[in-house]
Coordinates of C-alpha atoms in Angstrom, one line a residue:
X1352 CA -169.2 3.5 215.3
X1353 CA -169.4 7.5 215.1
X1354 CA -170.8 9.3 218.4
X1355 CA -172.6 12.3 218.6
X1356 CA -169.9 14.5 219.0
X1357 CA -168.7 13.2 215.6
X1358 CA -165.7 10.9 217.4
X1359 CA -164.7 7.2 216.1
X1360 CA -165.0 5.1 219.2
X1361 CA -163.0 2.5 218.0
X1362 CA -160.0 4.7 217.0
X1363 CA -160.1 6.8 220.5
X1364 CA -160.2 3.0 222.1
X1365 CA -157.4 2.2 220.1
X1366 CA -155.1 5.6 221.0
X1367 CA -155.9 4.6 224.4
X1368 CA -154.1 1.3 224.3
X1369 CA -151.2 3.2 222.6
X1370 CA -151.2 5.5 225.4
X1371 CA -151.2 2.7 228.0
X1372 CA -148.3 0.8 226.3
X1373 CA -146.9 4.0 225.8
X1374 CA -146.5 4.6 229.7
X1375 CA -146.0 1.3 230.6
X1376 CA -142.6 1.2 229.5
X1377 CA -142.7 -3.2 229.3
X1378 CA -144.8 -5.1 227.0
X1379 CA -148.4 -5.9 228.5
X1380 CA -150.7 -8.9 228.5
X1381 CA -153.8 -9.0 226.8
X1382 CA -155.7 -9.1 230.3
X1383 CA -153.5 -6.5 231.8
X1384 CA -154.6 -4.1 228.7
X1385 CA -158.2 -4.9 229.4
X1386 CA -157.8 -4.5 232.9
X1387 CA -155.9 -1.1 232.3
X1388 CA -158.5 0.4 229.7
X1389 CA -161.5 -1.1 231.1
X1390 CA -162.8 -2.5 228.0
X1391 CA -163.9 -5.9 228.1
X1392 CA -161.1 -8.5 226.7
X1393 CA -162.8 -9.6 223.5
X1394 CA -162.5 -5.6 222.5
X1395 CA -158.8 -5.4 223.5
X1396 CA -158.2 -8.4 221.7
X1397 CA -159.9 -7.2 218.3
X1398 CA -158.2 -3.6 218.8
X1399 CA -154.9 -5.3 219.8
X1400 CA -155.1 -7.3 216.7
X1401 CA -155.8 -4.9 214.4
X1402 CA -153.1 -2.6 215.5
X1403 CA -150.3 -5.6 215.6
X1404 CA -151.5 -6.2 211.8
X1405 CA -150.9 -2.7 210.8
X1406 CA -147.6 -2.5 212.7
X1407 CA -148.7 -0.1 215.5
X1408 CA -148.4 -3.0 217.8
X1409 CA -146.2 -5.9 217.9
X1410 CA -146.6 -9.1 220.0
X1411 CA -143.6 -10.3 221.9
X1412 CA -142.3 -14.2 222.0
X1413 CA -144.7 -14.5 225.5
X1414 CA -147.6 -13.3 223.9
X1415 CA -147.3 -9.7 225.4
X1416 CA -148.5 -6.4 223.3
X1417 CA -145.6 -3.8 222.7
X1418 CA -145.6 -0.6 220.8
X1419 CA -144.8 -1.1 216.8
X1420 CA -142.0 0.3 214.9
X1421 CA -144.5 1.9 212.6
X1422 CA -145.0 4.4 215.4
X1423 CA -141.4 5.2 215.1
X1424 CA -141.9 5.7 211.4
X1425 CA -144.3 8.4 212.2
X1426 CA -142.3 9.7 214.8
X1427 CA -139.5 10.2 212.7
X1428 CA -141.6 11.7 209.8
X1429 CA -143.1 14.1 212.4
X1430 CA -139.2 15.1 213.4
X1431 CA -138.4 16.3 209.7
X1432 CA -140.9 18.4 209.7
X1433 CA -140.2 20.8 212.5
X1434 CA -138.8 23.6 211.7
X1435 CA -136.7 24.3 214.8
X1436 CA -136.0 28.0 214.3
X1437 CA -140.2 28.5 214.5
X1438 CA -140.3 25.8 217.1
X1439 CA -138.1 27.7 219.2
X1440 CA -139.0 31.2 218.7
X1441 CA -141.4 31.0 222.0
X1442 CA -139.1 29.4 224.5
X1443 CA -136.5 31.9 223.6
X1444 CA -138.9 34.9 223.8
X1445 CA -139.8 33.5 226.9
X1446 CA -136.6 33.3 228.4
X1447 CA -135.4 36.9 227.2
X1448 CA -138.7 38.3 228.9
X1449 CA -138.2 36.2 232.3
X1450 CA -134.1 36.8 232.7
X1451 CA -134.1 40.3 231.2
X1452 CA -131.3 38.5 229.0
X1453 CA -130.6 37.9 225.9
X1454 CA -131.4 33.8 224.7
X1455 CA -129.8 32.1 221.9
X1456 CA -130.1 28.5 220.6
X1457 CA -127.1 26.3 219.3
X1458 CA -126.4 23.3 217.8
X1459 CA -122.8 21.3 217.6
X1460 CA -121.1 21.4 214.2
X1461 CA -117.9 19.5 213.6
X1462 CA -115.7 21.2 216.2
X1463 CA -117.8 24.3 217.2
X1464 CA -120.6 25.6 218.9
X1465 CA -122.7 27.4 216.1
X1466 CA -125.6 29.7 217.3
X1467 CA -128.4 29.7 214.7
X1468 CA -131.1 32.0 216.4
X1469 CA -131.7 34.1 219.2
X1470 CA -134.2 36.8 221.3
X1471 CA -132.7 40.0 222.2
X1472 CA -134.4 41.4 225.6
X1473 CA -135.7 44.8 225.8
X1474 CA -134.1 45.8 229.0
X1475 CA -130.5 45.8 229.9
X1476 CA -127.3 46.4 228.1
X1477 CA -127.8 44.6 224.5
X1478 CA -125.5 42.1 223.5
X1479 CA -125.7 41.1 219.8
X1480 CA -125.8 37.6 219.5
X1481 CA -122.8 35.8 217.0
X1482 CA -125.3 34.2 214.6
X1483 CA -123.6 31.6 212.6
X1484 CA -120.3 32.3 214.1
X1485 CA -118.2 29.3 215.5
X1486 CA -117.7 29.4 218.9
X1487 CA -115.2 27.3 220.9
X1488 CA -116.0 24.1 222.9
X1489 CA -113.8 24.9 226.0
X1490 CA -114.6 28.3 227.1
X1491 CA -118.5 28.9 226.0
X1492 CA -121.0 27.4 228.0
X1493 CA -122.5 26.2 224.9
X1494 CA -119.7 24.5 224.0
X1495 CA -118.6 22.7 227.4
X1496 CA -122.6 21.5 227.8
X1497 CA -122.2 19.7 224.3
X1498 CA -119.0 18.3 225.2
X1499 CA -120.6 17.1 228.7
X1500 CA -123.0 15.0 227.2
X1501 CA -120.6 13.3 224.2
X1502 CA -118.2 10.1 225.2
X1503 CA -115.0 10.8 226.7
X1504 CA -113.2 9.7 223.5
X1505 CA -115.0 12.1 221.5
X1506 CA -114.4 14.8 224.1
X1507 CA -110.3 14.0 223.9
X1508 CA -110.4 13.9 220.1
X1509 CA -112.1 17.2 219.5
X1510 CA -109.8 18.8 221.9
X1511 CA -107.0 17.6 220.5
X1512 CA -107.7 18.9 217.0
X1513 CA -108.9 22.5 218.2
X1514 CA -106.4 23.8 220.7
X1515 CA -107.8 25.4 223.9
X1516 CA -106.9 29.1 223.2
X1517 CA -106.7 31.1 226.3
X1518 CA -109.3 34.2 225.3
X1519 CA -109.3 35.7 229.1
X1520 CA -107.5 34.9 232.5
X1521 CA -110.4 32.8 233.2
X1522 CA -110.3 30.3 230.2
X1523 CA -109.7 26.8 231.4
X1524 CA -106.8 25.5 229.6
X1525 CA -106.1 22.2 230.9
X1526 CA -107.8 19.2 229.9
X1527 CA -107.8 17.7 233.0
X1528 CA -109.4 20.5 234.5
X1529 CA -111.9 21.0 231.6
X1530 CA -113.1 17.4 232.3
X1531 CA -113.7 17.6 236.0
X1532 CA -116.0 20.5 234.9
X1533 CA -117.9 18.4 232.2
X1534 CA -118.5 15.4 234.8
X1535 CA -120.0 18.2 237.0
X1536 CA -122.0 19.9 234.3
X1537 CA -123.7 16.4 233.4
X1538 CA -124.5 16.2 237.4
X1539 CA -126.0 19.5 237.8
X1540 CA -127.7 19.5 234.1
X1541 CA -126.3 22.7 232.8
X1542 CA -123.3 24.4 232.1
X1543 CA -121.9 28.3 233.0
X1544 CA -119.4 30.3 231.4
X1545 CA -118.0 33.0 233.8
X1546 CA -116.2 35.3 231.7
X1547 CA -114.3 32.3 230.4
X1548 CA -114.6 33.6 226.4
X1549 CA -115.3 37.3 226.8
X1550 CA -114.6 39.5 229.6
X1551 CA -117.6 40.7 231.8
X1552 CA -120.2 38.3 230.0
X1553 CA -121.6 35.2 231.7
X1554 CA -124.0 32.8 230.6
X1555 CA -125.7 29.4 231.2
X1556 CA -126.5 26.4 229.1
X1557 CA -129.0 23.6 229.3
X1558 CA -129.5 21.0 227.0
X1559 CA -132.4 20.0 224.7
X1560 CA -133.1 16.5 223.7
X1561 CA -134.7 15.4 221.2
X1562 CA -137.2 12.1 221.1
X1563 CA -134.5 9.3 221.0
X1564 CA -133.0 11.1 224.5
X1565 CA -129.9 12.8 222.6
X1566 CA -128.6 16.2 222.7
X1567 CA -129.6 18.2 220.0
X1568 CA -129.2 21.5 221.0
X1569 CA -128.4 24.0 223.7
X1570 CA -130.5 26.8 225.2
X1571 CA -128.2 29.6 226.4
X1572 CA -129.1 32.8 228.4
X1573 CA -126.0 35.5 227.8
X1574 CA -125.7 39.0 229.6
X1575 CA -123.5 41.2 231.6
X1576 CA -124.4 39.3 235.1
X1577 CA -122.5 41.0 237.9
X1578 CA -121.4 37.4 239.1
X1579 CA -122.6 33.8 239.1
X1580 CA -123.8 33.8 242.6
X1581 CA -125.8 37.2 241.8
X1582 CA -129.7 36.3 242.3
X1583 CA -130.3 37.5 238.6
X1584 CA -127.9 34.8 237.4
X1585 CA -129.2 32.2 239.6
X1586 CA -132.8 32.8 238.5
X1587 CA -131.6 32.6 235.1
X1588 CA -130.1 29.3 235.6
X1589 CA -133.2 28.4 236.5
X1590 CA -135.7 29.8 233.9
X1591 CA -133.4 28.5 231.4
X1592 CA -133.2 24.7 232.6
X1593 CA -137.3 25.1 232.7
X1594 CA -137.3 26.5 229.0
X1595 CA -135.1 23.7 227.6
X1596 CA -137.0 20.9 229.4
X1597 CA -140.6 22.5 227.8
X1598 CA -138.4 23.0 224.2
X1599 CA -137.1 19.3 224.7
X1600 CA -140.8 18.0 225.8
X1601 CA -141.9 19.9 222.5
X1602 CA -139.3 18.0 220.5
X1603 CA -141.0 14.5 222.1
X1604 CA -138.5 14.0 224.8
X1605 CA -139.9 12.5 227.9
X1606 CA -138.2 12.1 231.2
X1607 CA -139.8 8.6 231.1
X1608 CA -137.0 7.8 228.4
X1609 CA -134.8 7.5 231.2

């Protein structure tokens, strides 16, 4: 049935059921679905059965309903259609505007972090981001962030293949000291570089997760901040974390994923 606004009522109700199951994070019985949706049990049964037959819902051994794998296929198709540079552009620009510093987005490629897009602030000293350049993992905020979210065995393997070169007097070159910092990064949810790669430069990177809850990118603010305890850097940390969370949500990530 189509209402006066041109909406298909049964389709809207079916989507309501899927929304309920999405937030429930467990299977729900027919009675629970009926109660939470406010629809009669007969209507709920008809909708759930149709969705099940089309693979959008599945029925568990105890009879409860859960989201079906067909939805995962849809989600994967949507992700493949994303142009991450286009998607991240508003967040990069917002980040630069709010911090007065440059912003960069990077990914892990082999044994290096590689930045692939950026936004330049209109204020302050201009720093040309190193787009396409392979950055070391042990002394950049992007690299340390990526290491922090990898299994420890992978971290050790990467560091053994890529020597921990000393770029400045602040560069960490001891694996145990770095491992301690990586643990701290996971707890805080962001990574800081304090003149470890280039003298005078300081940066903060926050994780961007995909729909599967995996670290996909690092969103970074970089500039000539006086010190990491300065108010402008503390603000940059907060804004970077906030923008990274919003970009993660745009990629389909939800904190409810765990």
